[in-house]
PDB file of C-alpha atoms and ligand atoms in Angstrom:
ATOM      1  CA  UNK H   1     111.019  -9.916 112.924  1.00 82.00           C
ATOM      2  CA  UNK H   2     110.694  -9.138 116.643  1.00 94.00           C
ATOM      3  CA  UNK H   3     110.312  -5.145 117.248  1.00 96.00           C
ATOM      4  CA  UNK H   4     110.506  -3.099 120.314  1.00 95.00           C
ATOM      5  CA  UNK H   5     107.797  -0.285 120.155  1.00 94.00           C
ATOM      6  CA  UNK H   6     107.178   2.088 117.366  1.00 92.00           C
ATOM      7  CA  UNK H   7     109.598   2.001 115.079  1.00 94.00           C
ATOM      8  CA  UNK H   8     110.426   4.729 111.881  1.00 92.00           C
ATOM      9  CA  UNK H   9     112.660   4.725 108.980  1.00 93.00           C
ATOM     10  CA  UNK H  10     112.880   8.042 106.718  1.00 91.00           C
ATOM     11  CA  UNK H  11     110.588   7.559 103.716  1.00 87.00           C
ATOM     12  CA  UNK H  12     113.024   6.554 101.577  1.00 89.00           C
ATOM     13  CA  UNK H  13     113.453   2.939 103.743  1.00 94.00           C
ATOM     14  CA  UNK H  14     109.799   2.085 102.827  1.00 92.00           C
ATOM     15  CA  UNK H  15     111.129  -1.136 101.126  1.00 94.00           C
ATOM     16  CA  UNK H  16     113.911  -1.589 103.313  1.00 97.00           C
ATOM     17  CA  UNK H  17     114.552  -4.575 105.850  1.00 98.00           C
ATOM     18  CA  UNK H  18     114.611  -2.850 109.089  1.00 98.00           C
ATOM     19  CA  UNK H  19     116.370  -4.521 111.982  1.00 98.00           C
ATOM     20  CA  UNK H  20     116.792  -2.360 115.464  1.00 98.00           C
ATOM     21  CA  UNK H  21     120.555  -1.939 116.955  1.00 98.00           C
ATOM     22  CA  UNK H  22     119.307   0.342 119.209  1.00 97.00           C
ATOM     23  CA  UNK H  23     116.423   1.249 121.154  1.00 96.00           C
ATOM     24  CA  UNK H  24     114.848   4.851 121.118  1.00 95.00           C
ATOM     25  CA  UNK H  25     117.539   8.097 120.948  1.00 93.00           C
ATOM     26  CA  UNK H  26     120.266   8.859 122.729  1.00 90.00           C
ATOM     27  CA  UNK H  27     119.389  12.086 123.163  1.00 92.00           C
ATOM     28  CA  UNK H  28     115.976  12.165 123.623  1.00 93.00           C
ATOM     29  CA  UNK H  29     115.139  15.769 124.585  1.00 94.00           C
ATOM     30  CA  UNK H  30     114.317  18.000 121.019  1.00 96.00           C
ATOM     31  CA  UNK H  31     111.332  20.088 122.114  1.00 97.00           C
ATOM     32  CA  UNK H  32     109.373  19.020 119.224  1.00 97.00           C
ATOM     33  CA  UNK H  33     109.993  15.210 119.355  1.00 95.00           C
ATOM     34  CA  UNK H  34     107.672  12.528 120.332  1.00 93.00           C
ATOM     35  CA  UNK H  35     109.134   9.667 118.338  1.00 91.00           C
ATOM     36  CA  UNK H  36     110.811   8.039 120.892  1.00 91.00           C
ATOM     37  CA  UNK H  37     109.667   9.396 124.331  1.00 88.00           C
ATOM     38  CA  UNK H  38     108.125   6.151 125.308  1.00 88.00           C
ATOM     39  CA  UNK H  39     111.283   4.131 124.954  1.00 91.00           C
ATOM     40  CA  UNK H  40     114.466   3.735 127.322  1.00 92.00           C
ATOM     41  CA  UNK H  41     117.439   4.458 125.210  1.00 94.00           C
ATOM     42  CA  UNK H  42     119.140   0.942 125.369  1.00 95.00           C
ATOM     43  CA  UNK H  43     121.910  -0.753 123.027  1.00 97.00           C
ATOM     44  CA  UNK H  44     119.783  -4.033 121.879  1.00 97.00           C
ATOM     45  CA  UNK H  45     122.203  -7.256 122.416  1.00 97.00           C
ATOM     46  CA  UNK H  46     124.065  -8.601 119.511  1.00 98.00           C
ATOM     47  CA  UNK H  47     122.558 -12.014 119.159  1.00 98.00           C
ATOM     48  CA  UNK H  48     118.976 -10.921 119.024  1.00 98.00           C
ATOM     49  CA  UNK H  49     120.044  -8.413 116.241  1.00 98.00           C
ATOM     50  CA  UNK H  50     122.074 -11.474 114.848  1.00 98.00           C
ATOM     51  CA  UNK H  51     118.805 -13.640 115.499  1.00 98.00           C
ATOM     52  CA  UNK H  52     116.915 -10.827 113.327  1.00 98.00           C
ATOM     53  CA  UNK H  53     118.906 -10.852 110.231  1.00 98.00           C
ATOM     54  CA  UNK H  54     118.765 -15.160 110.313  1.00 98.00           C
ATOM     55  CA  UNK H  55     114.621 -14.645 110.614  1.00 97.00           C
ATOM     56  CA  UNK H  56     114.691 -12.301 107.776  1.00 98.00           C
ATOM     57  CA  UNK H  57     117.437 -14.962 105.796  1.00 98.00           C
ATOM     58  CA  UNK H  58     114.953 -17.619 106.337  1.00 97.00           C
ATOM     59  CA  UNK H  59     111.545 -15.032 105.092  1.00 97.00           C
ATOM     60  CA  UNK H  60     113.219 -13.337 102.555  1.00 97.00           C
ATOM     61  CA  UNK H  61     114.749 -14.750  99.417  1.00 97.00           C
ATOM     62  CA  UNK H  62     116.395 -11.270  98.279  1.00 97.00           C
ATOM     63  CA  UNK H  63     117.472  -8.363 100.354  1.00 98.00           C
ATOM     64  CA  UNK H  64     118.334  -5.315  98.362  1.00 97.00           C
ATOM     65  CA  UNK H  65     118.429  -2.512 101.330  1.00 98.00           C
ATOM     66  CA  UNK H  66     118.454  -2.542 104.727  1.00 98.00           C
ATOM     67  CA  UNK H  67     117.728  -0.097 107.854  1.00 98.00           C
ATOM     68  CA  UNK H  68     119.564  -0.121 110.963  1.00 98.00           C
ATOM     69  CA  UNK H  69     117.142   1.286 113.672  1.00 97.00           C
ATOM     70  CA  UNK H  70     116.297   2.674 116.032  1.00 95.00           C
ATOM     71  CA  UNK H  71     117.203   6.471 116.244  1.00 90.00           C
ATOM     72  CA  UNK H  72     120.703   6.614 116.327  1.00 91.00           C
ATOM     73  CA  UNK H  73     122.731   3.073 115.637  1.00 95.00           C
ATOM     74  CA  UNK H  74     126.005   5.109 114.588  1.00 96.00           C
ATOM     75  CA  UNK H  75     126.217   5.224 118.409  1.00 95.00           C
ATOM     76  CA  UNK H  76     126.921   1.590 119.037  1.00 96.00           C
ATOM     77  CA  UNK H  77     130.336   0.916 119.026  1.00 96.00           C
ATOM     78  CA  UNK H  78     132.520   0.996 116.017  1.00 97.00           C
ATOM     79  CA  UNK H  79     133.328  -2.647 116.748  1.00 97.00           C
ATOM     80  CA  UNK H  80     129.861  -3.885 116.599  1.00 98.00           C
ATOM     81  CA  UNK H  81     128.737  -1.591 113.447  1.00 98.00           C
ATOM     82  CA  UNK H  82     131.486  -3.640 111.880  1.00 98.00           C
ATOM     83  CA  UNK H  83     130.026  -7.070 113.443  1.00 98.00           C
ATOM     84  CA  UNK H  84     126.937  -6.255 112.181  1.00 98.00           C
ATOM     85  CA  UNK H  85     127.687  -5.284 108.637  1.00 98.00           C
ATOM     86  CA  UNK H  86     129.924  -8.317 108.599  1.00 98.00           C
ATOM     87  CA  UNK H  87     127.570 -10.295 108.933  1.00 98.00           C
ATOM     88  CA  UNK H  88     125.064  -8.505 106.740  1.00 98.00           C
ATOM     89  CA  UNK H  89     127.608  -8.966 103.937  1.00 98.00           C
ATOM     90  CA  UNK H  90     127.719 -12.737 105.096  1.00 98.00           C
ATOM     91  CA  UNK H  91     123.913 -13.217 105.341  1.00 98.00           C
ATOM     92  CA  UNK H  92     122.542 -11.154 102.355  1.00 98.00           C
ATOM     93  CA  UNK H  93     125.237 -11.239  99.798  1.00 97.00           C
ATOM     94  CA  UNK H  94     122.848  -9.320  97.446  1.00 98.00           C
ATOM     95  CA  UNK H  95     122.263  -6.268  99.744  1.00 98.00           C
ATOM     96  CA  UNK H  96     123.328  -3.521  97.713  1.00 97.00           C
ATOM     97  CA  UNK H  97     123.077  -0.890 100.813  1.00 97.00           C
ATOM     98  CA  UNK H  98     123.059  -0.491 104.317  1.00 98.00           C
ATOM     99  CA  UNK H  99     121.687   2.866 106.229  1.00 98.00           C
ATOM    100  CA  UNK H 100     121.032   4.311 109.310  1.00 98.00           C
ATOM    101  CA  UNK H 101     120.315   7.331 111.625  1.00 96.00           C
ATOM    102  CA  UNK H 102     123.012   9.106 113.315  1.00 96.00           C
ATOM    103  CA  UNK H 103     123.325  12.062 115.351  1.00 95.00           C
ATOM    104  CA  UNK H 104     125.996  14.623 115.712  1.00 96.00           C
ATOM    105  CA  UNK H 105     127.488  13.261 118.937  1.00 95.00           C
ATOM    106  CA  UNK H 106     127.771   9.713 117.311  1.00 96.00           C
ATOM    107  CA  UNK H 107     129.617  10.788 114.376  1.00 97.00           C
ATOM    108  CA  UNK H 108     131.993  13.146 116.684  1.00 96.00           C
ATOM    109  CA  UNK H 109     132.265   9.509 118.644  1.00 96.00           C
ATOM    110  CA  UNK H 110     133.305   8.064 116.072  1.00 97.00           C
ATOM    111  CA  UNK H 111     137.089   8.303 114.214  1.00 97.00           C
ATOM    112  CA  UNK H 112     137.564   9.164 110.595  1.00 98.00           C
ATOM    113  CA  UNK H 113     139.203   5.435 110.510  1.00 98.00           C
ATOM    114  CA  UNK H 114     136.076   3.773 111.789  1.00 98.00           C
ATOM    115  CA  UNK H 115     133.964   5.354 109.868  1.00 98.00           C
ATOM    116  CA  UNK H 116     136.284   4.774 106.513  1.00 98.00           C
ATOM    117  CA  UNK H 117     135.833   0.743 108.204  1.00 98.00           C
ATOM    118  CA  UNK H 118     131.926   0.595 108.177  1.00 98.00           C
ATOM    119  CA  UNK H 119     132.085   2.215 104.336  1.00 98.00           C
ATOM    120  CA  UNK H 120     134.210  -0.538 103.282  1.00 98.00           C
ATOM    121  CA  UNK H 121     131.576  -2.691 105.033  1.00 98.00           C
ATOM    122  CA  UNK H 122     129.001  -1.088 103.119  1.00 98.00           C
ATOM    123  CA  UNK H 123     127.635   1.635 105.235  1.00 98.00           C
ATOM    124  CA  UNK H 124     126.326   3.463 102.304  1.00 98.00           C
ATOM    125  CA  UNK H 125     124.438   6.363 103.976  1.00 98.00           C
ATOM    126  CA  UNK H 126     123.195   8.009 107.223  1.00 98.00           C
ATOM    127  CA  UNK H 127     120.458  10.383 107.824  1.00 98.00           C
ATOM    128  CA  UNK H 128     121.423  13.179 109.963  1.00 97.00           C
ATOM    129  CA  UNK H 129     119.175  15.752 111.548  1.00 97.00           C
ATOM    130  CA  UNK H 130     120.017  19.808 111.053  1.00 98.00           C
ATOM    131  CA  UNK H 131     116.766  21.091 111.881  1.00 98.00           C
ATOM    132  CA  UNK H 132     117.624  24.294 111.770  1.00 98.00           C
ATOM    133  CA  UNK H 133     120.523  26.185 110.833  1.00 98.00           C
ATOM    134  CA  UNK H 134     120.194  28.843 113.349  1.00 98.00           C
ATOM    135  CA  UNK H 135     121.458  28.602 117.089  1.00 98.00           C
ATOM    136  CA  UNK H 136     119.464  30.710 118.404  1.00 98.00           C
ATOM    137  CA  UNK H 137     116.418  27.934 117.326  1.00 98.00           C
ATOM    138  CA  UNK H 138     118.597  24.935 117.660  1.00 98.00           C
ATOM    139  CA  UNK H 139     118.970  26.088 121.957  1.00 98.00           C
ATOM    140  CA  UNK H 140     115.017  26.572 121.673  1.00 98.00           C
ATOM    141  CA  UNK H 141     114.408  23.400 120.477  1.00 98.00           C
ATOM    142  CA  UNK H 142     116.945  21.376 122.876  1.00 98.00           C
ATOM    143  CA  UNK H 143     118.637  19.992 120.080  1.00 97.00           C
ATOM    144  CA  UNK H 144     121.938  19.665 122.034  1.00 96.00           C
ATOM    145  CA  UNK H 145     124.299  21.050 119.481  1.00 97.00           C
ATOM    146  CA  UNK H 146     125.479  24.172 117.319  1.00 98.00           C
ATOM    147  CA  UNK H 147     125.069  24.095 113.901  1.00 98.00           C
ATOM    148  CA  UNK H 148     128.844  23.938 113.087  1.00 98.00           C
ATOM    149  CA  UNK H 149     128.814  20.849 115.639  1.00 97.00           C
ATOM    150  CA  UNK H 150     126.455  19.446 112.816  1.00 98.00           C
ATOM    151  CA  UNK H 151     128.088  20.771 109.664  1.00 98.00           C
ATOM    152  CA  UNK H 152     131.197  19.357 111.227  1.00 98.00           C
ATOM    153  CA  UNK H 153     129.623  15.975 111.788  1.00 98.00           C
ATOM    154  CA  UNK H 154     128.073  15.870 108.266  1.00 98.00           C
ATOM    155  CA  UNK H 155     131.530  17.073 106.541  1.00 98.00           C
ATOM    156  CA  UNK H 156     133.142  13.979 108.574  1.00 98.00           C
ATOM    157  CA  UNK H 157     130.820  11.596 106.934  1.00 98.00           C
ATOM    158  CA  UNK H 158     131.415  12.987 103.788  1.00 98.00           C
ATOM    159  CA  UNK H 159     134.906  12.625 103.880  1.00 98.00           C
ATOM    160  CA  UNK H 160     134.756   8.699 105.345  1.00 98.00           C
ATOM    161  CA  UNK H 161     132.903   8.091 101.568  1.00 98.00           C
ATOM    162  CA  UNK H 162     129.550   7.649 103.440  1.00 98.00           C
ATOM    163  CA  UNK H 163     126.579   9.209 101.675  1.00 98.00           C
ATOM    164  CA  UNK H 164     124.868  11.600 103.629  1.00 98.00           C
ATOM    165  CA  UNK H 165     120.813  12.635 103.515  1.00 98.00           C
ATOM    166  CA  UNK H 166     120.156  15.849 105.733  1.00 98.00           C
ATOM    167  CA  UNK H 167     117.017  16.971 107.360  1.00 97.00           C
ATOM    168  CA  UNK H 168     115.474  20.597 108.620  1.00 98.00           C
ATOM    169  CA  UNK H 169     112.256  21.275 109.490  1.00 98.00           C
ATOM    170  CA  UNK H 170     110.263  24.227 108.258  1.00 98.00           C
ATOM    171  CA  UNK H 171     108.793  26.296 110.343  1.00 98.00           C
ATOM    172  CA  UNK H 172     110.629  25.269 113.717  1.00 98.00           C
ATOM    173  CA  UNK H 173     111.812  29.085 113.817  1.00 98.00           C
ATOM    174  CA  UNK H 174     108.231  30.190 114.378  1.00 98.00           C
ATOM    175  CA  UNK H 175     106.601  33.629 113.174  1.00 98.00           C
ATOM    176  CA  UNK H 176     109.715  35.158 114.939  1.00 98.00           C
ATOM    177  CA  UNK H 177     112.852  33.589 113.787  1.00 98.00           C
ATOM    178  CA  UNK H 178     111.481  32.492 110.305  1.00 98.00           C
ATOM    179  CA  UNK H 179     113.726  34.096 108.084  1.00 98.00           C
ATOM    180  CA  UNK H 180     116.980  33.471 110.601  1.00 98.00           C
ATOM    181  CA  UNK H 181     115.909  29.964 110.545  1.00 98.00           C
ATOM    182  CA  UNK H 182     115.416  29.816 106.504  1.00 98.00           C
ATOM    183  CA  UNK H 183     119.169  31.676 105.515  1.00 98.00           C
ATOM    184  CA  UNK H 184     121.281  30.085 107.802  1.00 98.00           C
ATOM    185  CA  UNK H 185     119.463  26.756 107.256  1.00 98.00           C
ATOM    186  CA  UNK H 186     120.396  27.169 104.005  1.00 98.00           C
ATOM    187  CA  UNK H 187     123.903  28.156 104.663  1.00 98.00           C
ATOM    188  CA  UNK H 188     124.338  24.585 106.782  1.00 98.00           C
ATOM    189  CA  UNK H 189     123.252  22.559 104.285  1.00 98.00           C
ATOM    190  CA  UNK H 190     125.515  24.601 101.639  1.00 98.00           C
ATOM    191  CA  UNK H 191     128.211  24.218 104.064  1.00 98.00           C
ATOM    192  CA  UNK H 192     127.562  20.306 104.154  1.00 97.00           C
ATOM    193  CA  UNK H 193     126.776  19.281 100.678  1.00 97.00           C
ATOM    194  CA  UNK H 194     124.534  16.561 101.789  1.00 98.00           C
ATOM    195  CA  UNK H 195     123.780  14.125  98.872  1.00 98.00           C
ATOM    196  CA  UNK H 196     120.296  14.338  99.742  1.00 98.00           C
ATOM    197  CA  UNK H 197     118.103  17.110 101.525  1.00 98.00           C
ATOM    198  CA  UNK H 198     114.585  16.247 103.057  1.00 97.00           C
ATOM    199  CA  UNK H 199     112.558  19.360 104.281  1.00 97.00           C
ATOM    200  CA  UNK H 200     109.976  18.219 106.684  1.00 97.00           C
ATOM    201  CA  UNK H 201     107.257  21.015 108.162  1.00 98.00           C
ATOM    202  CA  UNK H 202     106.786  20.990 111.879  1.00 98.00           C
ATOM    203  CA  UNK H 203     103.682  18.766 113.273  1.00 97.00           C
ATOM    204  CA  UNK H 204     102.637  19.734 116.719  1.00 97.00           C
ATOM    205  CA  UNK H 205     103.196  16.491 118.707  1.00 94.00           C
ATOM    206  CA  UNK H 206     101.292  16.358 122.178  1.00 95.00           C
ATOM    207  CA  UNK H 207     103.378  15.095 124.825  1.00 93.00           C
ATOM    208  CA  UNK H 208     106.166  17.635 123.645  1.00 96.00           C
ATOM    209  CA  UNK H 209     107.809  21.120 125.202  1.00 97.00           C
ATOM    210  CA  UNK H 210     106.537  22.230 121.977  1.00 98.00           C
ATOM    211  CA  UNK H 211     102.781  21.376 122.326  1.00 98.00           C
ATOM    212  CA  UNK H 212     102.998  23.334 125.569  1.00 98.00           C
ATOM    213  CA  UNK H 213     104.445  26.445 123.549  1.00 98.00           C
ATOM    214  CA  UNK H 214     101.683  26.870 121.152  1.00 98.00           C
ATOM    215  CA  UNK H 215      98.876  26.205 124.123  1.00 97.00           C
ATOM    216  CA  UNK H 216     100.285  29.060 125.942  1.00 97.00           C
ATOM    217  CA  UNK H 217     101.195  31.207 123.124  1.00 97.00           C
ATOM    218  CA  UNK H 218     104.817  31.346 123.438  1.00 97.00           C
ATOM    219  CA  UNK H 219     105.400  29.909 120.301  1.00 98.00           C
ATOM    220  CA  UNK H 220     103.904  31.036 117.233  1.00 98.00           C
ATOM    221  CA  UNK H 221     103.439  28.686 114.300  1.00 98.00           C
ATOM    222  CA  UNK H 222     103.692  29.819 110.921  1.00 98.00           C
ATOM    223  CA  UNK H 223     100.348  28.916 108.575  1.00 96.00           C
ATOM    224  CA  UNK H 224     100.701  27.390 104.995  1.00 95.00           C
ATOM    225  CA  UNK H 225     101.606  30.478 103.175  1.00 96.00           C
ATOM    226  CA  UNK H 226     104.260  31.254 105.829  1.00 97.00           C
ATOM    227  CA  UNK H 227     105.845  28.144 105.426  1.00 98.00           C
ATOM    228  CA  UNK H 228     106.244  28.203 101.920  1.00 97.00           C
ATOM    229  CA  UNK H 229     107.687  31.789 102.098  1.00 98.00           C
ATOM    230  CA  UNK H 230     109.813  30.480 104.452  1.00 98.00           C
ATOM    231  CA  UNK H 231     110.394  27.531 102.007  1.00 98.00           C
ATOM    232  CA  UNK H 232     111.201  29.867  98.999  1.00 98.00           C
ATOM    233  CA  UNK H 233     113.917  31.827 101.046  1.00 98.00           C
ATOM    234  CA  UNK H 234     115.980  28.808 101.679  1.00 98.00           C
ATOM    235  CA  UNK H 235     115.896  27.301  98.442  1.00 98.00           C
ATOM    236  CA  UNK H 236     116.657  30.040  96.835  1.00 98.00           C
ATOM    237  CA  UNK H 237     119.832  30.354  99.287  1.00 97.00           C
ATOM    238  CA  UNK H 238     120.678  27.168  98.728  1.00 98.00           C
ATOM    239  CA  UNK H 239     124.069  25.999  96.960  1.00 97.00           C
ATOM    240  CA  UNK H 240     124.560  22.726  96.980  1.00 97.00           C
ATOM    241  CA  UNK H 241     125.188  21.620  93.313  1.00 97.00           C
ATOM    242  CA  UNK H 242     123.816  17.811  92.602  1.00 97.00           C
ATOM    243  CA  UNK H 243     122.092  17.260  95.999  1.00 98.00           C
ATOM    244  CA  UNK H 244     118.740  15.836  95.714  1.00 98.00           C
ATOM    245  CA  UNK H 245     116.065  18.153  97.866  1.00 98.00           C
ATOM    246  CA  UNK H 246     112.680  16.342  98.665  1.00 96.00           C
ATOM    247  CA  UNK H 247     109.919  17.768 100.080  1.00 95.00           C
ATOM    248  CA  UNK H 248     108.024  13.858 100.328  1.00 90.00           C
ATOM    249  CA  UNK H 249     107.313  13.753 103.407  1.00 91.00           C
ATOM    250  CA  UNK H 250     103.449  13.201 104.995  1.00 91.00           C
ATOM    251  CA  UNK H 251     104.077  16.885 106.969  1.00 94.00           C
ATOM    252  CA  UNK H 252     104.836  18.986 104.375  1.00 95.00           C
ATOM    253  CA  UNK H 253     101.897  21.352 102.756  1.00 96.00           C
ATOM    254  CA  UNK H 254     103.506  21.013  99.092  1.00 96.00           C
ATOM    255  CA  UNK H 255     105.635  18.588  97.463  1.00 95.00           C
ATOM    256  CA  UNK H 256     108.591  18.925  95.533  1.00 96.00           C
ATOM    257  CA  UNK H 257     111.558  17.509  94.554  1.00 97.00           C
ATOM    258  CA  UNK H 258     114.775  18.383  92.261  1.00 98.00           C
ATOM    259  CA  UNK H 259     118.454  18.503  91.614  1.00 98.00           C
ATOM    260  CA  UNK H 260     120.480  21.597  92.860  1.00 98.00           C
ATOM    261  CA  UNK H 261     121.178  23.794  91.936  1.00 96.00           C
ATOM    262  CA  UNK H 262     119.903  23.179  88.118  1.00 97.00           C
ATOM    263  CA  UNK H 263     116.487  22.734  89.482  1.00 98.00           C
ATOM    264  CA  UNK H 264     116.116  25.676  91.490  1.00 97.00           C
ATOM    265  CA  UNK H 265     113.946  28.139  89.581  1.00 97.00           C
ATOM    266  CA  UNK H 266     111.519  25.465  88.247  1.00 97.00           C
ATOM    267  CA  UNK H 267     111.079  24.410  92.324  1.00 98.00           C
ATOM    268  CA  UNK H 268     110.732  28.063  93.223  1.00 98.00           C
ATOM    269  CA  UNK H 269     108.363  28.395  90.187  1.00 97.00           C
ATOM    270  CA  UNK H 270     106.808  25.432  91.926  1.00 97.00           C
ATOM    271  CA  UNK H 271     106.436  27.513  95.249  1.00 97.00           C
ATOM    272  CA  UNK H 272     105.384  30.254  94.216  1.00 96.00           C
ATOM    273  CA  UNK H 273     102.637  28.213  92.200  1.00 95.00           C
ATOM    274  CA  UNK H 274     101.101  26.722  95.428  1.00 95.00           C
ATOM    275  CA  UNK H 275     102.126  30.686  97.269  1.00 94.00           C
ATOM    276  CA  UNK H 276      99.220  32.023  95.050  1.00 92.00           C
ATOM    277  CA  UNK H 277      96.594  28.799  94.758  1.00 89.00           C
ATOM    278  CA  UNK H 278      97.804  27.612  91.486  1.00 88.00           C
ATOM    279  CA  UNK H 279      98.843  24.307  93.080  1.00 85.00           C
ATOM    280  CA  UNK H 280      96.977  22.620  95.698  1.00 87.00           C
ATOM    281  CA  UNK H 281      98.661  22.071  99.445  1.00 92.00           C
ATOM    282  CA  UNK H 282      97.906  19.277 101.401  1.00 93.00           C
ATOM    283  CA  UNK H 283      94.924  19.657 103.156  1.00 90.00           C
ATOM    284  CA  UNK H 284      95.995  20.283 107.194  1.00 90.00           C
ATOM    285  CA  UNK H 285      93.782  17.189 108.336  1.00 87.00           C
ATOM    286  CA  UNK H 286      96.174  14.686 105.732  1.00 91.00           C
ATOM    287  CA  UNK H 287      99.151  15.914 107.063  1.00 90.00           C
ATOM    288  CA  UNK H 288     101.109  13.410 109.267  1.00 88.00           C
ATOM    289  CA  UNK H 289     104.476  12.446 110.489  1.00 81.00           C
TER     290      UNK H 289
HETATM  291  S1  SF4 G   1     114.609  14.828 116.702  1.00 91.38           S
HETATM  292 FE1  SF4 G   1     116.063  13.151 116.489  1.00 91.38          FE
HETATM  293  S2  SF4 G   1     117.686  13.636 117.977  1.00 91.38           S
HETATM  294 FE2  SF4 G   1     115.912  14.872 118.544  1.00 91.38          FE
HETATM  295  S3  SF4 G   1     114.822  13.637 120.086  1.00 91.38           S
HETATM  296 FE3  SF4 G   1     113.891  13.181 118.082  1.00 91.38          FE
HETATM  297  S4  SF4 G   1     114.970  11.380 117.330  1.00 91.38           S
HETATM  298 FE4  SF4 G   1     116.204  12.246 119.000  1.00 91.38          FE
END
């Protein structure tokens, strides 16, 4: 498999063929973000992604899942999702599902019709990022969009059949907006009804607006107890009955993971656990993205 500089996949794609459609993100500018500064955001051309999936044929004698990268492939268009999934379903007749990243501008691009036609091609589920619920930390962070522009988005893949898997970020309101950013966070997501919720913490990437924040002290970060606070406020707001929430991920301090909303108290049991040293954090120096 030929790949274009770093590439990531959520951590639920670990076992995943991963094949880039695009290169880097179309938008390109959250003040946090480093993942794809380095790249140009580019469309990759349709016979070396065609190329891909005949090198992987030829490596691999079963395919159960595959990732579309890079950040957002939703925005290709609809006509080459379909293409590609075509021939996905042509190549790797055992592929039981096909995800990838989008972003609330590509699923506004795209039509409730197109994206009913990549379901019934087996686009099974995009990750979206919320990051935050709250606009007043979504303008902070450059994300480029409201949060109803995202709840919208995330309803309209909900509708088209398509499974959806959500992510915020704790902490991204700082010692200020923490508890803004925690309730109406939580009142996205309910809003949504994402199949699956990951809660992230925020890593200070250098290279990032971000970085420069916490340097000069315009941006306070929260500290392990903070965050789980914070974390405890926004499950506990949550409604969002069957979604799976997962806090997996190599940045958060705790783990934890459960059905909503029957597994609610035993997580916030869990929290308030690690709030008062009963359950050991990960250590700051293990923490990655
Ligand atoms: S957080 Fe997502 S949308 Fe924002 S710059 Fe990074 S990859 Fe792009």
């Amino acid at each position: 498999m030929r790949y274009k500089g770093s590439v990531y996949r959520p951590p639920s794609e670990a076992r995943s063929l991963i094949v880039q459609v695009t290169y880097g993100c179309s938008h390109n500018t959250c003040a946090f973000c480093s993942m794809y500064k380095a790249k140009k955001f580019e469309l990759r051309p349709m016979n070396e992604i065609l190329e891909d999936f005949d090198m992987a044929r030829q490596a691999y004698s079963k395919v159960g899942r595959i990732f579309l990268a890079d950040g957002d492939a939703l925005i290709r268009p609809a006509a080459d999702l379909e293409r590609i999934l075509e021939y996905i379903a042509e190549k790797f007749p055992e592929c039981e599902r096909v995800t990838c990243y989008a972003s609330p501008s590509s699923v506004h691009k795209r039509t409730p019709e197109e994206l009913k036609r990549l379901r019934e091609r087996n686009l099974t589920m995009v990750y979206m990022g919320l990051e935050s619920g709250c606009d007043e930390v979504l303008k902070k962070m450059r994300k480029g969009h409201t949060a109803a522009d995202i709840v919208a988005a995330g309803q309209k893949i909900n509708a088209a059949g398509i499974e959806l898997s959500v992510t915020a970020i704790s902490g991204l309101g700082g010692v200020e907006l923490w508890r803004e950013h925690a309730m109406d966070t939580a009142a996205a997501l309910s809003a949504m009804k994402p199949a699956y919720i990951g809660l992230l913490t925020l890593m200070v990437e250098p290279g990032t607006p971000m970085y420069d924040w916490v340097r000069e002290g315009s941006f306070r970060l929260l500290d392990s107890r903070q965050v789980l606070e914070e974390t405890a406020l926004l499950v506990a707001q949550l409604d969002c009955e069957g979604a799976v929430f997962r806090m997996n991920h190599a940045s958060n301090y705790l783990t934890l993971r459960g059905t909503l909303n029957e597994d609610k108290q035993a997580m916030l049991q869990r929290i308030h656990s690690a709030m008062t040293g009963r359950t050991d954090l990960r250590p700051e120096y293990f923490r990655a993205l």
